[in-house]
C-alpha cells in the first residue's frame, strides 16, 4: 500500500503492529477535523510488521504518552516536506488516565472522578507507582 | 514550612520539621495550660469513614485542649456519604466551615483525593492498609523522649507488616536517619509490600532482614514494634484465623531482650502482647498513646501556623 508523503505534520513510524489504534486514541486527535493516514500491519524490514500514523498539518500534539505505549516507535516532525525534528521517546515521569489502578483497596476503585495518576518509579523495569495507594505496575509487557 | 500543608504520609514532613513538631510537643507536655487557648476560634473537622477510638479521641482531645472546637462524623452512614457523595465533594463542603480536617478511610489514598480537592490542610488519620503518619509522629516522639534520637537504632517490626499501615509509615520515616537497621518479623504472607521493600528499603540501601521467629532477634533490638493482625483487612477469614496468633510477646520472651529495649504497639492489641508484659518498664505502649494527643496538638498548631508567646 502506498500513502503519499506529507508536506507538514507528524509521522509516527515503526509502531508495534496492533498498538496503532490505542496510540491514536490516547493522542486525542480530532479525527473529524484532521487528515490522518493510519496503516495497520504494513510490512517492515526491521520488525516484520508495523503500524504507521501520519497526521497532516498538526505538529503540536502531546506525545508524552507515546514513550509509555510504544517505546519502539519513531516520531518525525515534517515541515515543507522535510524532516525538521526527530523526537526521542522517553518514559513519561507522570501519566494521567493511561494506566488504571487494579488494587481493589485503592480509592480510585470507589471515587468516580479521581484521575488515575501514576509516577515513574524505575525506568529500567518500566514500573510505575499509583499516586494514591503506591501500587506498583510494570509496563514491561504492556 | 508546615503552615497550610496537608500531611498524608511521613515524607510530607522534613526531618527538620519533625524536630520542630517534637520540640513543640515537649513544650506542651511540660506546660499544657500555656497552650489552652492556642486554637481559640478554630474548628477541626473529623471525617471518620472507619471505626477508631484512639486516633479520633486523641485528635478531638488535642483540639479541645488547645481551646478549639470539633465537628464531624464517626459513622459514615450518618452523613451524606450514605447518599453516595464523593470524597472530593464532601471535603469541599466541609472546607466551607472548618479550618483543618482529619480523615480516616478504608480506601488507600482517600485523604490524598481530599487534599487534592481543597486548600484546607487535611491530615491522614489512616487510609486502609497504607499509611498512618500521625501514629508515626506518636511512635517517633516516644522513641525520641526515651532514646534522645533515632540514629543507629535497630528496630524490629513484628506481626502484620503487609496491611499494617503504621509499620509502612514508621519504616518510611525512620529510613531517613543514619545507621538505622530494620528486622522485619512476620510470616511469609504478611511481609512488607513491594513499595516499602523496594521503594523505600532497597532504594535507599537501608540494611534490613526478614525473619520468621521473634526469639532469635530479640537480643539485638533497641525497639520492638508489635502489631495486631487485622481481621478487617483480610478478604478470607480462614487466612486471618491461621495467622492471628503467630506472634505473642510474653514475659518469658522479654527475658531475651536487652534491658533498654522499648516495646511499642500502635494499639488496639488483641493478644499479641500478653497482659503480664504491661508491668515491664520496657512496655511503653500506653505512654505512646498519651504522647499521641500531645504530638497531635503540636501538629495542629503547626499546620494552622499558630504560635504561642
XYZ file of N, CA and C in Angstrom, chain A residues 73-135:
189
model
N 8.497 3.039 18.784
C 8.007 3.894 17.696
C 8.981 5.053 17.458
N 8.969 5.577 16.247
C 9.797 6.749 15.936
C 8.865 7.889 15.543
N 9.265 9.110 15.896
C 8.400 10.255 15.609
C 9.194 11.299 14.832
N 8.682 11.675 13.687
C 9.308 12.731 12.888
C 8.327 13.880 12.680
N 8.834 15.098 12.863
C 8.016 16.291 12.587
C 8.411 16.785 11.196
N 7.420 16.994 10.373
C 7.664 17.358 8.974
C 7.238 18.814 8.707
N 8.105 19.572 8.088
C 7.765 20.924 7.614
C 8.280 21.035 6.174
N 7.496 21.614 5.288
C 7.873 21.778 3.876
C 8.379 20.472 3.255
N 7.758 19.387 3.640
C 8.076 18.093 3.058
C 9.355 17.465 3.580
N 9.997 18.139 4.583
C 11.261 17.595 5.093
C 11.165 17.350 6.600
N 11.964 16.374 7.048
C 12.011 16.113 8.488
C 12.771 17.239 9.163
N 12.110 17.965 10.070
C 12.800 19.054 10.769
C 13.148 18.655 12.198
N 12.540 17.605 12.688
C 12.828 17.194 14.065
C 12.517 15.717 14.235
N 13.461 15.017 14.886
C 13.189 13.631 15.280
C 13.039 13.641 16.786
N 11.972 13.043 17.251
C 11.727 13.063 18.697
C 12.110 11.719 19.298
N 12.991 11.777 20.301
C 13.344 10.552 21.029
C 12.296 10.295 22.107
N 11.751 9.122 22.069
C 10.702 8.820 23.042
C 11.308 8.439 24.380
N 10.744 9.004 25.426
C 11.174 8.667 26.787
C 9.955 8.260 27.597
N 10.214 7.501 28.654
C 9.088 7.152 29.526
C 8.640 8.417 30.254
N 7.351 8.750 30.207
C 6.897 9.948 30.913
C 7.033 9.790 32.426
N 7.352 10.914 33.094
C 7.517 10.875 34.554
C 6.169 10.589 35.235
N 5.116 11.198 34.688
C 3.779 11.031 35.263
C 2.774 10.827 34.142
N 1.854 9.905 34.336
C 0.789 9.726 33.349
C -0.568 9.765 34.053
N -1.499 10.409 33.396
C -2.829 10.543 33.978
C -3.849 9.852 33.080
N -4.629 8.985 33.679
C -5.690 8.245 32.995
C -5.193 7.407 31.807
N -3.990 6.879 31.946
C -3.471 5.956 30.926
C -3.405 4.559 31.540
N -2.829 4.488 32.748
C -2.782 3.216 33.475
C -3.918 3.251 34.503
N -4.634 2.149 34.634
C -5.693 2.075 35.649
C -5.162 1.300 36.853
N -5.451 1.790 38.051
C -5.005 1.080 39.247
C -5.899 -0.139 39.482
N -5.261 -1.286 39.659
C -6.032 -2.517 39.822
C -6.128 -2.951 41.282
N -5.556 -2.166 42.197
C -5.623 -2.515 43.618
C -7.063 -2.295 44.109
N -7.765 -3.367 44.539
C -9.158 -3.181 44.970
C -9.286 -2.306 46.210
N -8.180 -2.104 46.924
C -8.225 -1.264 48.118
C -7.933 0.204 47.800
N -7.596 0.501 46.552
C -7.259 1.879 46.162
C -8.522 2.734 46.088
N -8.388 3.978 46.473
C -9.540 4.894 46.464
C -10.127 5.074 45.059
N -9.300 4.888 44.035
C -9.808 5.062 42.668
C -10.865 4.007 42.318
N -10.942 2.934 43.136
C -11.979 1.930 42.858
C -13.363 2.414 43.281
N -13.423 3.478 44.095
C -14.742 3.981 44.537
C -14.984 5.455 44.203
N -13.913 6.227 44.070
C -14.088 7.666 43.819
C -14.145 7.880 42.302
N -15.365 8.068 41.809
C -15.609 8.068 40.361
C -14.711 9.011 39.554
N -14.590 10.251 40.031
C -13.920 11.254 39.200
C -12.433 11.442 39.500
N -11.909 10.631 40.392
C -10.476 10.789 40.704
C -9.650 10.314 39.512
N -8.776 11.174 38.984
C -7.938 10.731 37.866
C -6.964 9.638 38.314
N -6.726 8.666 37.446
C -5.749 7.614 37.768
C -4.366 8.162 37.422
N -3.588 8.491 38.447
C -2.279 9.115 38.227
C -1.185 8.122 38.633
N -0.220 7.930 37.742
C 0.911 7.042 38.045
C 2.227 7.786 37.823
N 3.188 7.540 38.724
C 4.508 8.170 38.621
C 5.553 7.110 38.295
N 6.509 7.469 37.437
C 7.578 6.537 37.079
C 8.425 6.218 38.311
N 8.573 4.921 38.603
C 9.368 4.522 39.764
C 10.747 4.037 39.335
N 10.773 3.229 38.247
C 12.030 2.653 37.793
C 11.986 2.533 36.265
N 12.804 3.355 35.605
C 12.767 3.393 34.138
C 13.264 2.076 33.534
N 14.225 1.446 34.196
C 14.774 0.203 33.647
C 13.740 -0.915 33.625
N 12.992 -1.014 34.710
C 11.992 -2.083 34.774
C 10.628 -1.601 34.258
N 10.563 -0.329 33.836
C 9.320 0.279 33.329
C 8.180 0.137 34.337
N 8.514 0.445 35.607
C 7.495 0.311 36.645
C 6.973 1.678 37.086
N 5.677 1.723 37.265
C 5.010 2.947 37.712
C 4.323 2.703 39.052
N 4.166 3.795 39.818
C 3.585 3.713 41.161
C 2.331 4.578 41.230
N 1.263 4.018 41.775
C -0.009 4.753 41.873
C 0.141 5.912 42.856
N -0.326 7.082 42.437
C -0.240 8.283 43.280
C -0.951 8.096 44.623
N -2.018 7.311 44.626
C -2.852 7.218 45.828
C -2.437 6.070 46.753
N -2.262 4.868 46.196
C -2.073 3.691 47.065
C -0.669 3.091 46.949
N 0.178 3.654 46.073
C 1.559 3.186 45.891
C 1.665 1.822 45.217
N 0.551 1.291 44.698
C 0.603 0.013 43.972
C 1.578 0.146 42.795
